[in-house]
XYZ file of C-alpha atoms in Angstrom:
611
model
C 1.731 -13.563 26.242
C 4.583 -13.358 24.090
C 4.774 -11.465 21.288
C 5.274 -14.466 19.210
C 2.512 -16.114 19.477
C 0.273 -12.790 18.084
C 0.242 -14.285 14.206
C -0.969 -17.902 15.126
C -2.971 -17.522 18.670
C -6.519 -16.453 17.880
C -8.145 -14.847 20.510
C -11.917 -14.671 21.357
C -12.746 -11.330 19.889
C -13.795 -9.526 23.104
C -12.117 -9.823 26.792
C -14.175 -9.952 30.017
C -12.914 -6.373 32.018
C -12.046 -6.995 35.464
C -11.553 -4.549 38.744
C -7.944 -3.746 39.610
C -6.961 -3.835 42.740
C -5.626 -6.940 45.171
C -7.804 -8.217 47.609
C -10.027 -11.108 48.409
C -12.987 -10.496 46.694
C -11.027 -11.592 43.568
C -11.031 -14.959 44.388
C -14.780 -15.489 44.088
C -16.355 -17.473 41.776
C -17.590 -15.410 38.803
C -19.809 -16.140 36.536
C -18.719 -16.807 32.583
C -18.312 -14.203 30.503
C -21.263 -12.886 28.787
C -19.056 -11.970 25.453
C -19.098 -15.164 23.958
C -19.925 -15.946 20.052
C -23.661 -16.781 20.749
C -24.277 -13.534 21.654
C -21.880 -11.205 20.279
C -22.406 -12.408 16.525
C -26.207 -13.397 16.996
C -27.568 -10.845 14.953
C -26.403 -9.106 11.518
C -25.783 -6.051 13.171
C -23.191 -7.949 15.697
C -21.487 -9.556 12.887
C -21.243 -6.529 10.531
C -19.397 -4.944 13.690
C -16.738 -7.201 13.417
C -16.772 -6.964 9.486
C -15.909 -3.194 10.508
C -12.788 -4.275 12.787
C -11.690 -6.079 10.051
C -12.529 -3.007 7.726
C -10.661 -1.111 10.454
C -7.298 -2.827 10.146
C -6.238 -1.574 6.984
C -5.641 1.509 8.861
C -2.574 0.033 10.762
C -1.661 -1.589 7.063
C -1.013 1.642 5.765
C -0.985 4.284 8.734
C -0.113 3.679 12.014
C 3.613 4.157 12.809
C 4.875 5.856 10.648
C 3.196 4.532 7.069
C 4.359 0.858 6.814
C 2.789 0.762 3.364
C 5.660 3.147 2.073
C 7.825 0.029 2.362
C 6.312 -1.227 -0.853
C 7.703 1.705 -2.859
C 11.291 1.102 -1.194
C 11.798 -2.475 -2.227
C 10.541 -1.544 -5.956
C 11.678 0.996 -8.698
C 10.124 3.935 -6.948
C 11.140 4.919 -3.999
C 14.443 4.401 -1.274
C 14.540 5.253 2.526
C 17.708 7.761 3.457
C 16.825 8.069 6.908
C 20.427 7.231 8.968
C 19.344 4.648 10.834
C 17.502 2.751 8.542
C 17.928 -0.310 6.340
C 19.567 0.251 3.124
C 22.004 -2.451 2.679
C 19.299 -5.086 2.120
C 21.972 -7.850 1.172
C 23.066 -7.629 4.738
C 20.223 -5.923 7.135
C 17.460 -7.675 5.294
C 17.016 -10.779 7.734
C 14.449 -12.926 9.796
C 15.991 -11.680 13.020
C 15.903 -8.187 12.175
C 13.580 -5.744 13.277
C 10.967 -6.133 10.511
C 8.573 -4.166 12.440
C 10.538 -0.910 13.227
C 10.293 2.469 11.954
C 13.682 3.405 12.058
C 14.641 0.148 10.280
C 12.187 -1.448 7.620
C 8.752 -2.503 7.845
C 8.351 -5.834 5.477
C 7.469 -7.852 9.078
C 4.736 -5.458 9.617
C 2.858 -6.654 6.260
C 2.797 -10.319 8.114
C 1.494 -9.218 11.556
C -0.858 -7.044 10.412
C -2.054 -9.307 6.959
C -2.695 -12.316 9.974
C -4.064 -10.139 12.204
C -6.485 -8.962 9.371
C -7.402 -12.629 8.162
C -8.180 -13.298 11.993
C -10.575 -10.473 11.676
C -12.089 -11.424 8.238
C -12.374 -15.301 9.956
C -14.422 -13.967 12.578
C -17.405 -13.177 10.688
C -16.712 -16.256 8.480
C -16.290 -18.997 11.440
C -19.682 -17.132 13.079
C -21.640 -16.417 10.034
C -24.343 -19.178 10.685
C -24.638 -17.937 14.654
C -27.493 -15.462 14.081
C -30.969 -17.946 13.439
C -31.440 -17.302 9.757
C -34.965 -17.547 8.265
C -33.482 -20.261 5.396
C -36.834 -19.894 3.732
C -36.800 -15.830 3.326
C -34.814 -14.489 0.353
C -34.206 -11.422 2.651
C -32.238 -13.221 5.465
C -30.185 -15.048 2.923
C -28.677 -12.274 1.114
C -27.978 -10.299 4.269
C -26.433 -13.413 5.518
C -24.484 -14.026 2.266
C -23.749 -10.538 1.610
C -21.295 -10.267 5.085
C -19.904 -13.499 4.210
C -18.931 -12.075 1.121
C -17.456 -9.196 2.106
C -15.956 -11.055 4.907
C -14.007 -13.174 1.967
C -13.530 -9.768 0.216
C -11.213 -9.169 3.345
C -9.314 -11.981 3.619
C -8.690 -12.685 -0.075
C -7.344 -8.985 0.142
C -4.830 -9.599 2.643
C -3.739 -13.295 0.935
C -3.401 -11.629 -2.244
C -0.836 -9.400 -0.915
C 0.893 -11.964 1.191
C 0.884 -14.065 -1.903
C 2.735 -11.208 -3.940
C 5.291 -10.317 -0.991
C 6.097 -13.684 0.600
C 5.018 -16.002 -2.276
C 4.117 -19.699 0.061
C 2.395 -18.699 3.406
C 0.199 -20.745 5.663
C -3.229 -20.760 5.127
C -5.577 -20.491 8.110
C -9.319 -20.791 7.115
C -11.209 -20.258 10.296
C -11.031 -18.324 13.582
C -9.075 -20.712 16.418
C -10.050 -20.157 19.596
C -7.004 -22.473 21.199
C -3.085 -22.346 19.953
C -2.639 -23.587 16.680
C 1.004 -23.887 16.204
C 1.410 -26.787 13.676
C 0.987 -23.842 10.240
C 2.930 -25.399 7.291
C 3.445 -23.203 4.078
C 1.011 -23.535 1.026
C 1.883 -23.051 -2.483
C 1.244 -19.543 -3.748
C -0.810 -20.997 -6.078
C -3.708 -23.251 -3.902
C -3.959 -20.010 -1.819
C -4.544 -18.111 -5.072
C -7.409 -20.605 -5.951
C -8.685 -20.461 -2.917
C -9.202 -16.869 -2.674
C -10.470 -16.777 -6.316
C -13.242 -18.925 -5.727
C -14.113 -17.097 -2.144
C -14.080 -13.914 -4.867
C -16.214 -15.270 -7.438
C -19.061 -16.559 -4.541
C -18.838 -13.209 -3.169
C -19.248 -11.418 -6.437
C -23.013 -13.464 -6.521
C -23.870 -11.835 -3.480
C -22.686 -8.196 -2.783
C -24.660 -6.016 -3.940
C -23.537 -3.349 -6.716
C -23.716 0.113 -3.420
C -22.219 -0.208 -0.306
C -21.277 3.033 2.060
C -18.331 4.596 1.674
C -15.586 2.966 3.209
C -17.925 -0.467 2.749
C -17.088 -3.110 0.691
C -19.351 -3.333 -2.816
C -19.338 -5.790 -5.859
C -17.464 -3.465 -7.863
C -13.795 -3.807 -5.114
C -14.365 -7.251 -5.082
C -14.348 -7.854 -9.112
C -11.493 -5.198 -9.357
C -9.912 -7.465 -6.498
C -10.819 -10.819 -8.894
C -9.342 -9.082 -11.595
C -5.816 -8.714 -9.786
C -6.160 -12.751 -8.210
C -7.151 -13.902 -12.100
C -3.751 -11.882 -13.258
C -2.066 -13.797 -10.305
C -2.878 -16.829 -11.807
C -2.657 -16.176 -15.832
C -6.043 -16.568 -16.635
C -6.311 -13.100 -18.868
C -8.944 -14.044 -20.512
C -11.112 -13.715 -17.222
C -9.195 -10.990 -16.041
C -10.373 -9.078 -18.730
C -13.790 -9.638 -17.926
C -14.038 -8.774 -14.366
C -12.217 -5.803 -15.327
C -14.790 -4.743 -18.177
C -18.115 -5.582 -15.825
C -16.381 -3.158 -13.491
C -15.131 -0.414 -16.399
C -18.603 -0.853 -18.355
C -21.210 -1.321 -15.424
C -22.631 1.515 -15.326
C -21.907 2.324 -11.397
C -18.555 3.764 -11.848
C -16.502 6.243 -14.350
C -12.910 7.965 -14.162
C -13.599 11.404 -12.859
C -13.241 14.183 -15.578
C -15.541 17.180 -14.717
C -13.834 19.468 -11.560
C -15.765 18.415 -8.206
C -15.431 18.766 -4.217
C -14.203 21.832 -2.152
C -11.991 23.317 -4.287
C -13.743 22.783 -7.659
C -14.555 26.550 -8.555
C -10.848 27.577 -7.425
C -9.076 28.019 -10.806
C -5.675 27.536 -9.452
C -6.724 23.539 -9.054
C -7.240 21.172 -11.156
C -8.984 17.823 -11.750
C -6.175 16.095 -9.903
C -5.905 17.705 -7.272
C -9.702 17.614 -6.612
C -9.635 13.684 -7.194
C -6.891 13.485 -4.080
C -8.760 15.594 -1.405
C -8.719 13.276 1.416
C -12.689 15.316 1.365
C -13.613 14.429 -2.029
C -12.653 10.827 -1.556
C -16.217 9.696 -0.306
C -18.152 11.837 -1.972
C -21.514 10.531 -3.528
C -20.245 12.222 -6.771
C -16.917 10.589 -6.862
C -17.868 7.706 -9.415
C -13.747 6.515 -9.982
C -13.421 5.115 -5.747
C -14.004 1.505 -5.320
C -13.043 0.801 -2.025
C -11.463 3.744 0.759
C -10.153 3.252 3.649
C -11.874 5.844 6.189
C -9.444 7.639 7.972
C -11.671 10.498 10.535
C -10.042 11.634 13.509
C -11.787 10.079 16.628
C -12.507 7.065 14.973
C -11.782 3.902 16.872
C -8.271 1.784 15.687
C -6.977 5.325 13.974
C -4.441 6.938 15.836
C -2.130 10.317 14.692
C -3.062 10.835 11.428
C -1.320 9.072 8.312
C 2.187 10.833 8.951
C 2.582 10.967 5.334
C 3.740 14.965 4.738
C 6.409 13.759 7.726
C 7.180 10.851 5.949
C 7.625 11.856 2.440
C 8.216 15.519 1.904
C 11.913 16.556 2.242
C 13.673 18.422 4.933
C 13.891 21.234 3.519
C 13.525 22.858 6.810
C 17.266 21.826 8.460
C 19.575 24.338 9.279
C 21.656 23.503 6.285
C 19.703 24.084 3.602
C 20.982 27.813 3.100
C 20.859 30.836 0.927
C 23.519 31.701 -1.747
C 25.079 34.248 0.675
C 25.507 31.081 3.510
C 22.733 31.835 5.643
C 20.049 29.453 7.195
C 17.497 29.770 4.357
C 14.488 28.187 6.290
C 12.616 27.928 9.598
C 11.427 24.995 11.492
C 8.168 27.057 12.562
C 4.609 27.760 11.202
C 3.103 31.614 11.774
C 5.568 33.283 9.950
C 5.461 35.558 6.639
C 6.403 32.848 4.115
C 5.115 29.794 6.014
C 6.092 26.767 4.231
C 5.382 24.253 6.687
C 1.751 25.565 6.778
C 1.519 25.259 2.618
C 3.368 21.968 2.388
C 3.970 20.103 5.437
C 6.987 19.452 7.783
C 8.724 16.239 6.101
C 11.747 14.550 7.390
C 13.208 13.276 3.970
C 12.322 9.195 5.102
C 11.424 8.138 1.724
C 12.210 10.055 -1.489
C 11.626 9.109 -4.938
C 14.174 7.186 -6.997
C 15.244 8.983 -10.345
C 12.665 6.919 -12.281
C 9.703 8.208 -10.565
C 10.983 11.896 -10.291
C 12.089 12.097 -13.736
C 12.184 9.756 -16.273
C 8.810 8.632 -16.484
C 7.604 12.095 -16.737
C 10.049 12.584 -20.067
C 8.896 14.324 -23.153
C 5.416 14.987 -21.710
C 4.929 18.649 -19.891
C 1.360 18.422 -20.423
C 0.474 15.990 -18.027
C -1.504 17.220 -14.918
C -0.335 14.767 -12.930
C 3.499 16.038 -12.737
C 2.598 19.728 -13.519
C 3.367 22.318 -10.647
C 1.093 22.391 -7.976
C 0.068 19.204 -8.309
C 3.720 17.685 -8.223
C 5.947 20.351 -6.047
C 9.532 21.180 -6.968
C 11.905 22.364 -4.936
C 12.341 25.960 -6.108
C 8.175 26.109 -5.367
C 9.292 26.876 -2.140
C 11.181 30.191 -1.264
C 13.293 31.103 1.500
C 11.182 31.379 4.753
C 13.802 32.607 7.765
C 12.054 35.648 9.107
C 15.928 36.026 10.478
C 16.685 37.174 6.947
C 14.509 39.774 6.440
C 16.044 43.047 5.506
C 19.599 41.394 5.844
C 19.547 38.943 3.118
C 17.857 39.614 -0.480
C 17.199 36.156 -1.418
C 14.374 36.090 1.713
C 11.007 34.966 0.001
C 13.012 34.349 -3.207
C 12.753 30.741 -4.496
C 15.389 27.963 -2.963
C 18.485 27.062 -5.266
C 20.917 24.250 -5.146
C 24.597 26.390 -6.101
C 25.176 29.849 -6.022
C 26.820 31.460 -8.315
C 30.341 29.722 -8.166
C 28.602 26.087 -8.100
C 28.876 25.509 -4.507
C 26.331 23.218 -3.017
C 23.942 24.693 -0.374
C 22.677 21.553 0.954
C 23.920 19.453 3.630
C 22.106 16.066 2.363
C 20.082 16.031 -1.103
C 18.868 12.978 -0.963
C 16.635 13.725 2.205
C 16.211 17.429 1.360
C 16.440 18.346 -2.340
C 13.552 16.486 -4.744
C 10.224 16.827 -5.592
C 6.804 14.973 -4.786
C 3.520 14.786 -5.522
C 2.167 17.338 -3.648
C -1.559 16.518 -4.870
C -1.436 13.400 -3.138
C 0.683 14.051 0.234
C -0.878 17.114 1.497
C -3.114 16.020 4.179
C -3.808 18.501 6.738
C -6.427 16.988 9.704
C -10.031 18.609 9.550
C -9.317 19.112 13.526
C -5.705 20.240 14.072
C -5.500 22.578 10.785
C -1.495 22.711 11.861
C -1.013 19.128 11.536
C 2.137 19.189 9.642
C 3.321 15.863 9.606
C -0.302 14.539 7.896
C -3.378 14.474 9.551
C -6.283 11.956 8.858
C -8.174 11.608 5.588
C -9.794 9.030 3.635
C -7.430 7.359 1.442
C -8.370 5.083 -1.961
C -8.027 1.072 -1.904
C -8.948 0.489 -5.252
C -9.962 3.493 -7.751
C -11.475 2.452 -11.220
C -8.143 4.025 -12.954
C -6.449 0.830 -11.702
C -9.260 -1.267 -13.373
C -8.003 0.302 -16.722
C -4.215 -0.351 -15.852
C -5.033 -3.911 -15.097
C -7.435 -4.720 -17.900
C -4.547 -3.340 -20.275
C -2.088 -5.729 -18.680
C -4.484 -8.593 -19.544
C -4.709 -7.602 -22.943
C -0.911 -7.017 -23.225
C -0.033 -10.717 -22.219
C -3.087 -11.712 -24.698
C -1.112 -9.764 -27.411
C -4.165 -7.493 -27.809
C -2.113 -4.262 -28.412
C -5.048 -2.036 -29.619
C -6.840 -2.839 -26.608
C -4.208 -2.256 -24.216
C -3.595 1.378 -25.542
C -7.180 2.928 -25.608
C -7.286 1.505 -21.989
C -4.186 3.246 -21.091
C -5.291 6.524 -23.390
C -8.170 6.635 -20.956
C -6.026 7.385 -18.288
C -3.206 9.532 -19.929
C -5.955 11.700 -21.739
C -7.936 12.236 -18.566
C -4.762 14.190 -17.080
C -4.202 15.380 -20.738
C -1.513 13.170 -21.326
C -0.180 12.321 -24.773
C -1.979 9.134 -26.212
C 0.358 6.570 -26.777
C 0.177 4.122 -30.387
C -0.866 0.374 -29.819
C 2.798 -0.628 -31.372
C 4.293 0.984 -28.341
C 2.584 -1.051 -25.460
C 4.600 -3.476 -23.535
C 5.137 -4.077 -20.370
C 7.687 -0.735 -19.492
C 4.925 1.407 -20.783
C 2.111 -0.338 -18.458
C 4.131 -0.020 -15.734
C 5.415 3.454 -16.668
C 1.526 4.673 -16.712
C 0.856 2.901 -13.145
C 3.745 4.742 -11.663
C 2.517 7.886 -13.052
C -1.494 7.157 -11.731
C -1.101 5.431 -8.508
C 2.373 6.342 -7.117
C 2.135 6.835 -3.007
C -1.229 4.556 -3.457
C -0.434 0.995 -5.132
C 1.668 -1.543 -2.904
C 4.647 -0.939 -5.947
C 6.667 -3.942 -4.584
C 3.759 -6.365 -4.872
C 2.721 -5.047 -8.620
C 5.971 -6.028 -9.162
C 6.384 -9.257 -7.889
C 2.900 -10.465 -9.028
C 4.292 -9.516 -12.965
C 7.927 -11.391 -11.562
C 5.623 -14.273 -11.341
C 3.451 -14.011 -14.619
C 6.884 -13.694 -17.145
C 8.520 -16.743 -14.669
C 4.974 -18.610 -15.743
C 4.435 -17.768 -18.918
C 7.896 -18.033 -20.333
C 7.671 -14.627 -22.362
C 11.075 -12.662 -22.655
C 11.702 -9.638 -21.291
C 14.086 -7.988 -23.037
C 15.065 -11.370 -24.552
C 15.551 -13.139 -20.999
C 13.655 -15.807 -20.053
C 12.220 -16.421 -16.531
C 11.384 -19.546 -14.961
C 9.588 -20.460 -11.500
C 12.390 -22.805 -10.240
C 15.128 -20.646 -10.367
C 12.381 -17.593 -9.583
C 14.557 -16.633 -6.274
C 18.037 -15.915 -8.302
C 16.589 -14.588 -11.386
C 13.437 -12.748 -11.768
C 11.806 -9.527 -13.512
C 11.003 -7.970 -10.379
C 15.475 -7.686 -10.088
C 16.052 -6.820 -13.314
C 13.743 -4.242 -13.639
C 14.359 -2.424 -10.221
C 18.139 -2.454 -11.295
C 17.065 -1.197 -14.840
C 15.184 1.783 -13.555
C 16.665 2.475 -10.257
C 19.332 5.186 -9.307
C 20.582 3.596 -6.181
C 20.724 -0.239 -6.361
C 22.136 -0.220 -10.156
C 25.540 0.571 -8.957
C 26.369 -0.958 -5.502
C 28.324 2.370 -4.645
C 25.299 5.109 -4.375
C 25.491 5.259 -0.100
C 23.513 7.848 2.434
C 25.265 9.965 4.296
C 27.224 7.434 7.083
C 28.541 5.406 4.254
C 25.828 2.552 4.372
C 25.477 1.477 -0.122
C 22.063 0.479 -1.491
C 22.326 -2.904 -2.196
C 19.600 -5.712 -3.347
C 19.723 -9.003 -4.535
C 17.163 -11.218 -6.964
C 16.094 -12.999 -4.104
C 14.765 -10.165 -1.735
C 12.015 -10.671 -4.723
C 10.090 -12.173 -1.806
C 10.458 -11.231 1.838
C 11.984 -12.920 4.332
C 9.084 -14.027 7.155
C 9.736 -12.899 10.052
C 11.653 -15.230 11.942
C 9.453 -15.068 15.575
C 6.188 -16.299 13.263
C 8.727 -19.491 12.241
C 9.900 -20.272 16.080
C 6.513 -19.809 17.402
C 5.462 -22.440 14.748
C 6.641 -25.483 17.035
C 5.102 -28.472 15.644
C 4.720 -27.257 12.023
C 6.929 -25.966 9.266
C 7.116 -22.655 8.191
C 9.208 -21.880 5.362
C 11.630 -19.152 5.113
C 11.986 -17.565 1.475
C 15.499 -18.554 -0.417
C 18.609 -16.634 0.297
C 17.548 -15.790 3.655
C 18.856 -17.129 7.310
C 16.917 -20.389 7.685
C 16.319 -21.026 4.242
C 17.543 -24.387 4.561
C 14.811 -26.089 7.054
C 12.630 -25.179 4.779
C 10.230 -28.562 3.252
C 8.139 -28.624 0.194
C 5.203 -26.593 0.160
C 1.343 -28.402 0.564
C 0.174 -28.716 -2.797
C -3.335 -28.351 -1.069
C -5.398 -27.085 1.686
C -4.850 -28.245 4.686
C -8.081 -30.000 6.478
C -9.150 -27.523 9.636
């Protein structure tokens, strides 16, 4: 089957295996398969199995091939990608036809494929939910039947709400289809964000407050409700999802050392709170939902790649010592063994100027950019066992000049800046050499967002007071400076979100969810005024990436072949992915303004459509 037909062709969950081989046996009758809905998803446990698959997905949302997820911090003010043969000149490369799906070019068409692919997974459990004979007169069968519908809503409101905040209109499928559907038209960002809010609020009725780690519990789907109710401008509710979360009793920010390395006084709190071990701890109180990432576990494959991915390449044969010699080795085993004590990166994705620097201004207190938690690049020293007892800067730190202001590296922007070490450094339980990131549990939703988000509600309320003690939760926690109600706005929200959930959030859709709110709301930023008709041309989510960015402010800033950075207000939304549109034959999918295609576009449906 073609590839194009994987986003809107739902297939029957299991396939019936079949002997290879060519001969005439084959053509006997056999009987039906045996894997059919009535008696795959006739009990709970059969239903909360496909609840897992769904469960399972995220992995390929944020893992598989190379770490898709980083994609969000490249189209936002975080991070860029200064890999050669990647996509840099978005005004240009950033099209339907391009290869949204590959590594060595950009990755927005993997957030369709896989967000579909996960809403076909959350629609299994919701088209079979009523296939297992529930007792309708025992309490107990109820709320085990209501409880995996709700976390089956829980999963597909999850991946609409990011579809929502990286596409804006998408098709809405409800249900599982078991034949081709290829009539989709595009629904308003808005209906779906109804939609998903009152799947949210149902749910909330019926999860219950624990849930296994890597499970889905009350508390991920209010902090999720809490995001969809900021989507929409309703602070006022926003504020109290947030607080039932913040003030339940079931979850706290972490402040007391914990985990494997808690009695090792060289750590700190931060660093224990991003152990891929500590993650699902029964003492860590601050995770709301993880994603479980064990090696042998079905639908994970290689690890999360993200040491390879976003640590620089330090390694390369140019990165030398004041006297001209190859400063480091590509090898682990060795006296000064770098690669073993912070991984073997290959400089995809570094961070812009914002995130390295200025956000960390004026504050050397703060855990969260203090060394060993964030690493710097004269952390590491000169590793080349080929310089020992010839050159005297072997296991001295690396520089940038010598003496005379010469340069000693080939390419800074893949192999000269510094990262957050705390977060990155994943090395596999199994394959203790795993260099490039290994698997470990990674956080969804932690209750430090639930602070960030309930003082964005209370900033758009005007509630300044509010806003700061729930941002002085966070910055004192990694012994931050407090910051004074009179200097909350937007800049400082977002400042203290890049600080806390950098290499975790989805940055780009933060970003375009608050494009949305000022275009809504009609509050200035910075005495400009959005709107949502001309949303595509001028838009926060621009302005602010060109505000804070080192690389798209200019149009001249290029990699090392020449290619600039270059963005434009309309890659605010992503284009869709031009094989979902032609596979769409008798329907209308709508590609986003100032793409290819833009103009067969037709309005929106301003509702649901029946299914």
């Amino acid at each position: 089957m073609k590839s194009s037909y994987k986003i809107i062709l739902w297939l029957m969950p299991a396939l019936l295996a079949f002997t290879a081989g060519c001969n005439k046996d084959y053509l006997k009758p056999r009987p039906l398969s045996f894997y059919t809905p009535e008696n795959l998803y006739n009990t709970a446990e059969g239903l909360q199995s496909a609840l897992v698959n769904s469960q399972q997905n995220l992995y390929a949302e944020y893992f598989a091939d190379e770490a898709p997820f980083l994609t969000q911090m490249v189209l936002s003010d975080e991070a860029v990608n200064v890999l050669s043969t990647t996509c840099q000149n978005f005004n240009v490369l950033l099209q339907p036809e391009a290869p949204l799906n590959n590594t060595n070019y950009i990755k927005t068409g993997w957030f369709w494929d896989y967000g579909y692919k996960g809403i076909k997974l959350a629609n299994t459990v919701i088209s079979y939910i009523d296939v297992p004979k529930w007792d309708t007169t025992s309490a107990e069968d109820m709320a085990t039947r209501n409880t995996l519908l709700g976390k089956a809503y829980f999963e597909r409101a999850l991946r609409y709400y990011w579809l929502c905040n990286t596409y804006g209109d998408v098709p809405w499928a409800g249900k599982l289809y078991t034949t081709p559907k290829l009539d989709f038209y595009s629904v308003k960002r808005e209906v779906i964000l109804e939609k998903i809010k009152e799947d949210l609020e149902w749910a909330a009725e019926w999860v219950p407050e624990k849930a296994d780690k890597g499970d889905v519990p009350k508390g991920a789907i209010l902090h999720l409700l809490t995001k969809v109710y900021l989507a929409l401008g309703d602070f006022d509710n926003a504020i109290r999802t947030a607080s039932l979360v913040i003030d339940g009793g079931t979850y706290h920010l972490m402040t007391e050392r914990f985990g494997a390395d808690k009695d090792d006084p060289s750590k700190n709190l931060l660093w224990d709170l991003h152990r891929p071990e500590n993650k699902a701890l029964p003492e860590n109180k601050e995770a709301l939902y993880l994603l479980i990432d064990r090696p042998n576990v079905p639908g994970n494959s290689g690890g999360s790649n993200l040491m390879r991915n976003t640590v620089p390449a330090y390694f390369d044969p140019d990165v030398r010592t004041p006297n001209g010699n190859q400063g480091m080795a590509p090898i682990t085993d060795i006296e000064f063994d770098m690669m073993a004590k912070y991984g073997r990166g290959i400089g995809r994705y570094r961070p812009t100027w914002y995130l390295e620097h200025t956000i960390w201004d004026n504050d050397a207190s703060d855990l969260r950019h203090t060394r060993g938690n964030w690493t710097f690049m004269d952390d590491l020293v000169y590793d080349n066992p080929a310089l020992k007892g010839v050159d005297p800067y072997y296991g001295k730190p690396l520089q940038k000049y010598n003496a005379t202001g010469t340069l000693l590296i080939g390419d800074t922007m893949r192999k000269w800046y510094s990262w957050p070490h705390h977060k990155l450094y994943i090395i596999d339980p199994e394959v203790l050499q795993s260099e490039s990131g290994g698997h470990g549990d990674w956080y969804i939703f932690r209750l430090a967002e639930t602070y960030l988000l309930r003082a964005e509600a209370y900033w758009w309320k005007g509630n300044l007071g509010a806003a700061a003690k729930d941002i002085n939760a966070v910055r004192v926690r990694a012994q931050a400076k407090p910051i004074a109600p009179d200097a909350v706005n937007i800049e400082t929200i977002l400042d203290e979100r890049a600080r806390e959930l950098c290499y975790e959030e989805p940055r780009k859709e933060v970003l375009t969810r608050i494009a949305y709110l000022f275009a809504k709301t009609g509050k200035p930023y910075k005495n400009k005024v959005y709107t949502l008709e001309n949303f595509s041309s001028q838009n926060f989510w621009y302005d602010w990436v060109i505000e804070k960015g080192n690389y798209y402010n200019t149009g001249k800033v290029t990699i090392v072949h020449g290619d600039p950075f270059t963005i434009s207000p309309y890659h605010v939304l992503w284009p869709v992915p031009q094989h979902a549109i032609d596979a769409n034959v008798n329907g209308v999918i709508n590609q986003n303004q100032g793409y290819i295609g833009d103009g067969k576009s037709v309005p929106p449906l301003d509702a649901l459509p029946e299914e």
